[in-house]
PDB file of C-alpha atoms in Angstrom:
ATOM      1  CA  UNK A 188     142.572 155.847 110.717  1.00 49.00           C
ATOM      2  CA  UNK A 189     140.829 156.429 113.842  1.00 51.00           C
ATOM      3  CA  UNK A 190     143.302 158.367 115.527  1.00 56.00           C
ATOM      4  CA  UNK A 191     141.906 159.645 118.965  1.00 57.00           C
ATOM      5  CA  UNK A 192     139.444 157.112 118.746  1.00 59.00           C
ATOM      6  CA  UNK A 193     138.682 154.104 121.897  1.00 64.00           C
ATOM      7  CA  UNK A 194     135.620 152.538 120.580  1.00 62.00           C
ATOM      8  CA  UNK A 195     136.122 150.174 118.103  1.00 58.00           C
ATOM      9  CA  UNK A 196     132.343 148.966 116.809  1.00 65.00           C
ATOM     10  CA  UNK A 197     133.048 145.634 114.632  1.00 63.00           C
ATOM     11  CA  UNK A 198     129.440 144.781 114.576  1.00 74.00           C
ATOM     12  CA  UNK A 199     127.155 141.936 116.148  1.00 75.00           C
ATOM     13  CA  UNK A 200     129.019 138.402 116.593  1.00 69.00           C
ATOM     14  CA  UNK A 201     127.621 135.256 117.457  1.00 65.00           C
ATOM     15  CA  UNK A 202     128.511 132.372 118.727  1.00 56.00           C
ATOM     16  CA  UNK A 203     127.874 128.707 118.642  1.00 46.00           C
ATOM     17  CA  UNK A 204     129.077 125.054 120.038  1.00 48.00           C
ATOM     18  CA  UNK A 205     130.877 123.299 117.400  1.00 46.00           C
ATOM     19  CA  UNK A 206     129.348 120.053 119.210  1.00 46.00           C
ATOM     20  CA  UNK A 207     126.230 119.472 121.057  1.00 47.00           C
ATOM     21  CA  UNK A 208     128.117 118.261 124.306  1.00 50.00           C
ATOM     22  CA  UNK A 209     125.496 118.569 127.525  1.00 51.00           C
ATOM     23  CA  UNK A 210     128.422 118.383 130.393  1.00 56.00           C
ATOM     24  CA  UNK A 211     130.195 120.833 131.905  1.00 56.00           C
ATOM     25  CA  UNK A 212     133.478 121.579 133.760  1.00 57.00           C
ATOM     26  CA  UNK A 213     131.904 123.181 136.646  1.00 66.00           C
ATOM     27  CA  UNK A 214     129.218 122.464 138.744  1.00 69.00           C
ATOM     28  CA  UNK A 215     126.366 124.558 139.488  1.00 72.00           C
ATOM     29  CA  UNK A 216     126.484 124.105 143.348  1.00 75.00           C
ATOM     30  CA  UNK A 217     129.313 125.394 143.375  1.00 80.00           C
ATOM     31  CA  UNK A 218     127.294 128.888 142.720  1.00 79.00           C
ATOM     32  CA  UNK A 219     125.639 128.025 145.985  1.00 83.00           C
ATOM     33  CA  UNK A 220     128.630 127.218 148.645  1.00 89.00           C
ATOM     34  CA  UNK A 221     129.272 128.990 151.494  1.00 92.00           C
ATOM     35  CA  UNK A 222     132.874 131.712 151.524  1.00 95.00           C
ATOM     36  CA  UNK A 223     134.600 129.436 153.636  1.00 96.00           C
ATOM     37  CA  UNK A 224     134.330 126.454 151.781  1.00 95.00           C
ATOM     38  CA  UNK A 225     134.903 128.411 148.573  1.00 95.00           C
ATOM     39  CA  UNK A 226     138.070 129.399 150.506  1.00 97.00           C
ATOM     40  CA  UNK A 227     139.142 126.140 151.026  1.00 97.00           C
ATOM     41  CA  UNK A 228     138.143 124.413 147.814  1.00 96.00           C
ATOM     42  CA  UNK A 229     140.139 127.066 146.025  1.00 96.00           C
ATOM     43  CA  UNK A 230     143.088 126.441 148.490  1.00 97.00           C
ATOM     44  CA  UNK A 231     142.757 123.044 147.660  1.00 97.00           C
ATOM     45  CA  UNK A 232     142.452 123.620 143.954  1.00 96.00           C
ATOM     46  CA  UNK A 233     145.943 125.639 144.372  1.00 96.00           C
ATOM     47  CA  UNK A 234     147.770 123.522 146.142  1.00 97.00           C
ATOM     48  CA  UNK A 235     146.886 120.508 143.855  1.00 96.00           C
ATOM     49  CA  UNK A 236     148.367 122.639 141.199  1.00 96.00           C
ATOM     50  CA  UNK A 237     151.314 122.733 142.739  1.00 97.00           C
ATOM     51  CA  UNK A 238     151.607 119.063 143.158  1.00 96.00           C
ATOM     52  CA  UNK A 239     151.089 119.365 146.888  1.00 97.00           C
ATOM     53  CA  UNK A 240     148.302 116.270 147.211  1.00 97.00           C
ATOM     54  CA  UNK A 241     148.543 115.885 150.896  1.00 97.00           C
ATOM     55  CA  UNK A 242     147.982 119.502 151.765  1.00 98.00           C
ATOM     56  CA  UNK A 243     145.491 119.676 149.034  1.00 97.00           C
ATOM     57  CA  UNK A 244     143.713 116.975 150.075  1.00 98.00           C
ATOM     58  CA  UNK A 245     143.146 118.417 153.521  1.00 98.00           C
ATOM     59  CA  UNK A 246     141.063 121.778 152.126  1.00 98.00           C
ATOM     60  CA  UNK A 247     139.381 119.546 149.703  1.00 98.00           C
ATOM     61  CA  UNK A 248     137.928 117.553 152.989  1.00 98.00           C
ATOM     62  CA  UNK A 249     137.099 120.824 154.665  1.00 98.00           C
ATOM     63  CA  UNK A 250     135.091 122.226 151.796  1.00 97.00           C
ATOM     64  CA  UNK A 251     132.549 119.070 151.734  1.00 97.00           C
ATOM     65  CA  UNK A 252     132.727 119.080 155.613  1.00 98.00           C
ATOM     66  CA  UNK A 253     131.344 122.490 155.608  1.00 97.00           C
ATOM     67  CA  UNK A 254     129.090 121.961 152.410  1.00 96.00           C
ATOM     68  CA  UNK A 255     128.837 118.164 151.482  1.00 97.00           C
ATOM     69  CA  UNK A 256     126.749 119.574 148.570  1.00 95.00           C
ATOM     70  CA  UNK A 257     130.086 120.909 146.774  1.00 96.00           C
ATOM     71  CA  UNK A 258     130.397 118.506 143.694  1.00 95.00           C
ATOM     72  CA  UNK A 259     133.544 119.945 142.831  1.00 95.00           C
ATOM     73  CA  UNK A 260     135.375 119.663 146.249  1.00 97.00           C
ATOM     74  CA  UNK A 261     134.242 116.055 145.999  1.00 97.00           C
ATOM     75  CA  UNK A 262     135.674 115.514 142.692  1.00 97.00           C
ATOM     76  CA  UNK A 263     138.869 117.621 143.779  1.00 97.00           C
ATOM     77  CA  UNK A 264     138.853 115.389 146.787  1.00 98.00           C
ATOM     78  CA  UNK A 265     138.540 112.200 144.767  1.00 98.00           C
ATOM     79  CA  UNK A 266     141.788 113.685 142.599  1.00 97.00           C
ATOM     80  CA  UNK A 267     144.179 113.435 145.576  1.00 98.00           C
ATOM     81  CA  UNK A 268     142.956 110.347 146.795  1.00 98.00           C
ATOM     82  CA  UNK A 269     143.702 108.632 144.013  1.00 97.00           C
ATOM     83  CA  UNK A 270     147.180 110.550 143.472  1.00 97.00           C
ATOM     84  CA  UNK A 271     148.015 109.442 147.164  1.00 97.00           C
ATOM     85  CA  UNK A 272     147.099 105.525 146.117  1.00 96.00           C
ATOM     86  CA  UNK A 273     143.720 105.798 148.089  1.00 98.00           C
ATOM     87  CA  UNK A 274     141.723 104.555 144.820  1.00 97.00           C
ATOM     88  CA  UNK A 275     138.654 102.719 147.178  1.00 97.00           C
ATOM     89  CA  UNK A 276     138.415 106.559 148.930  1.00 98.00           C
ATOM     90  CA  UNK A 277     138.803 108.205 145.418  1.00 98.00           C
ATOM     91  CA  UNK A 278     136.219 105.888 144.226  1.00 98.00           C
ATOM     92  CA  UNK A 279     133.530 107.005 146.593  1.00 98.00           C
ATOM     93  CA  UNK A 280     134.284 110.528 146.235  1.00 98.00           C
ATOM     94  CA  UNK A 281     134.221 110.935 142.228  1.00 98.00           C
ATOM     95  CA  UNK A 282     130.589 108.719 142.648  1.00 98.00           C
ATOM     96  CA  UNK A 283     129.446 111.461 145.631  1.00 98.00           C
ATOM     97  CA  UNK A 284     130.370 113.949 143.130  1.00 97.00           C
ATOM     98  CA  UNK A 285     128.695 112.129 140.515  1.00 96.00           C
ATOM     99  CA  UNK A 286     125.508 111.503 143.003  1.00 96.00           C
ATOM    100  CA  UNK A 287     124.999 115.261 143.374  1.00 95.00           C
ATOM    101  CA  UNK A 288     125.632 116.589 139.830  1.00 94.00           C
ATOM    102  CA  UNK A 289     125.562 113.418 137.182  1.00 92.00           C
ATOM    103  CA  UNK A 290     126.524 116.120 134.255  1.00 92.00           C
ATOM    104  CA  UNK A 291     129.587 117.206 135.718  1.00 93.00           C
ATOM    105  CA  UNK A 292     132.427 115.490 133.372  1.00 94.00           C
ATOM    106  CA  UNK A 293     135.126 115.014 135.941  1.00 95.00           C
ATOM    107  CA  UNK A 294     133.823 112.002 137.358  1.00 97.00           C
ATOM    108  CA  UNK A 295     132.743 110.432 134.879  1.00 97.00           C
ATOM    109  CA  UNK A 296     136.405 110.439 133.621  1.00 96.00           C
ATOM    110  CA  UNK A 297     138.014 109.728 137.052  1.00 97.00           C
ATOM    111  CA  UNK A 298     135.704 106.582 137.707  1.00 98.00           C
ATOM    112  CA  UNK A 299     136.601 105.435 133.822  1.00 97.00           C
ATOM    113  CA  UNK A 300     140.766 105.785 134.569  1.00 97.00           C
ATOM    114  CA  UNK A 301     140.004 104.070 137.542  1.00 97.00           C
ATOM    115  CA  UNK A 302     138.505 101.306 135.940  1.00 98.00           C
ATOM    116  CA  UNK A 303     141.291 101.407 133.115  1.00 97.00           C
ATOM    117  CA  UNK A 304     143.819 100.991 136.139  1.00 95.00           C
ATOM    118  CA  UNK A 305     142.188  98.540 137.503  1.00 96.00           C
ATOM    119  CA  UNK A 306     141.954  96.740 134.616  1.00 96.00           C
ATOM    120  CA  UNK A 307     137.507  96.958 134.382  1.00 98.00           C
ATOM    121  CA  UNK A 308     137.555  97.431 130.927  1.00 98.00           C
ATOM    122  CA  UNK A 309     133.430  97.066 130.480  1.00 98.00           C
ATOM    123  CA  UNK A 310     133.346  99.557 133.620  1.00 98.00           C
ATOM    124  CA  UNK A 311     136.010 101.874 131.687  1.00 97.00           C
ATOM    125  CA  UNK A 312     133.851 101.693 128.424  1.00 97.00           C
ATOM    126  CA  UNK A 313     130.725 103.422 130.403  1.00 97.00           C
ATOM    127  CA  UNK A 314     131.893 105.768 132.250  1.00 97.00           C
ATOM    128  CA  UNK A 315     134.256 107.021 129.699  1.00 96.00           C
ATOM    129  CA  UNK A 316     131.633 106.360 126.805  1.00 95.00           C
ATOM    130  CA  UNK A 317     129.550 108.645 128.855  1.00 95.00           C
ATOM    131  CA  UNK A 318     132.621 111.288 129.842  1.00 94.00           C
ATOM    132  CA  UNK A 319     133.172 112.184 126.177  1.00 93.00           C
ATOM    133  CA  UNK A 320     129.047 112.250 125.174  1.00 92.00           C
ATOM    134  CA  UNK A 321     129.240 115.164 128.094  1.00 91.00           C
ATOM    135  CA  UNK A 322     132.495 116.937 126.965  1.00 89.00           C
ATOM    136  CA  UNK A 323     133.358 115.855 123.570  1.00 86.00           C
ATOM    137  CA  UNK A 324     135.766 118.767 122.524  1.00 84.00           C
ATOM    138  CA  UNK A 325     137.691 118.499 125.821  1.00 77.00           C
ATOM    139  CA  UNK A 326     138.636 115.274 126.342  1.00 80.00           C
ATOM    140  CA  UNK A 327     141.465 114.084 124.872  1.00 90.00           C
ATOM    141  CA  UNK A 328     142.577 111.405 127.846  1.00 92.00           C
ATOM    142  CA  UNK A 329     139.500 110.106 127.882  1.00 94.00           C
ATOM    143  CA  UNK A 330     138.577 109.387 124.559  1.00 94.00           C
ATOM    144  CA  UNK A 331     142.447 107.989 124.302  1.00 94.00           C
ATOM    145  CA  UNK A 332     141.359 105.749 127.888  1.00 95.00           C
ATOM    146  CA  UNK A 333     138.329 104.672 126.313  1.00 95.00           C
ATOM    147  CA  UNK A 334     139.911 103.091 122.961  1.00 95.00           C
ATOM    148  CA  UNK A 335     142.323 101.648 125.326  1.00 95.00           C
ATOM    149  CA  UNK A 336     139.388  99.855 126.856  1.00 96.00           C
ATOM    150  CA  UNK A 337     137.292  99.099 123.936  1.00 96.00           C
ATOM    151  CA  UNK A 338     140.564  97.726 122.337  1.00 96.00           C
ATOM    152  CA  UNK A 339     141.388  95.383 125.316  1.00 96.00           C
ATOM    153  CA  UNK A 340     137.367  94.355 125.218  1.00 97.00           C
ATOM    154  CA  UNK A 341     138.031  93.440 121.251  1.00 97.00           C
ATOM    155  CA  UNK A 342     135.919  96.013 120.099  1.00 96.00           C
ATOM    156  CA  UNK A 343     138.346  97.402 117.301  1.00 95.00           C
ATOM    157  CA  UNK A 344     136.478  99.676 115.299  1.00 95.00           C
ATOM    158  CA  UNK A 345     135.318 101.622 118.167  1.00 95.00           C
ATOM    159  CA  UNK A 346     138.760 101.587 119.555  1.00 94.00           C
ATOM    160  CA  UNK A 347     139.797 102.866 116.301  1.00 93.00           C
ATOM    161  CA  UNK A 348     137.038 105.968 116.282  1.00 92.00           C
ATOM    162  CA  UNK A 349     137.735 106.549 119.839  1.00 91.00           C
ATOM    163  CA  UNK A 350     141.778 107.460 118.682  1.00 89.00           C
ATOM    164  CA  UNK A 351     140.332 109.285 115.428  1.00 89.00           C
ATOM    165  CA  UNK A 352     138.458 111.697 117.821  1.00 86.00           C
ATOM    166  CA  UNK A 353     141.139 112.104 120.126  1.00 81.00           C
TER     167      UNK A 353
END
């Protein structure tokens, strides 16, 4: 009964990873890019949302133009192009984004759906193997790409974990 009252004190909480994944969603260059390719990444980022590839793909090419650094505009670049059948472009973007920030999970997965599309199974199996070390709790797709892979490879048992985790 703390009628009146706005501060509600429950104490000291604490919290901790349920897994010891070491990727993240984000990268940390992206702390460092300049407004106007902020501006046009998130542009980007909203018009891929609304399944508008084309036009998203255009701000996603002016944020690494005006900061080639941007790791996420790369992988955000490497998204469309492989939405708009450019896979050889998407390719080369997701490994630029790789190139500049090897612990961002995006891709990591991107390069291993690639090589599930094209069939790469052994190329599918590392990348993805290394996708879901990074980001264990959040990747459902990939660890259900990667016992796709492993199970095309023969490599049942692993195939079978990689479904158990998804």
């Amino acid at each position: 009964d703390r009628a009146g009252q706005n501060n509600y004190d429950v104490g000291v909480i604490v919290l901790h990873r349920i897994t010891a994944g070491e990727g993240h969603t984000v990268s940390v260059l992206a702390l460092k890019a300049p407004k106007d390719a902020r501006k046009s990444f998130e542009k980007g980022a909203s018009l891929a949302a609304a399944n508008k590839p084309a036009e998203a793909l255009t701000n996603f090419e002016t944020a690494v133009r005006l900061y080639p650094q941007y790791a996420d505009a790369w992988l955000g670049l490497g998204r469309m192009q492989w939405q708009l059948a450019q896979k050889d472009s998407a390719r080369e973007s997701f490994r630029k984004s790789m190139e500049l920030d090897n612990n961002l999970v995006g891709p990591w997965q991107g390069l291993g759906y690639l090589a599930c599309d094209d069939a790469k199974w052994e190329d599918a199996v590392r990348y993805l193997d290394q996708a879901v070390r990074l980001d264990p709790m959040d990747s459902p797709a990939a660890w259900y790409f990667n016992a796709l892979a492993n199970y095309n490879l023969g490599r049942f048992d692993r195939a079978e974990r990689s479904v158990r985790a998804e």
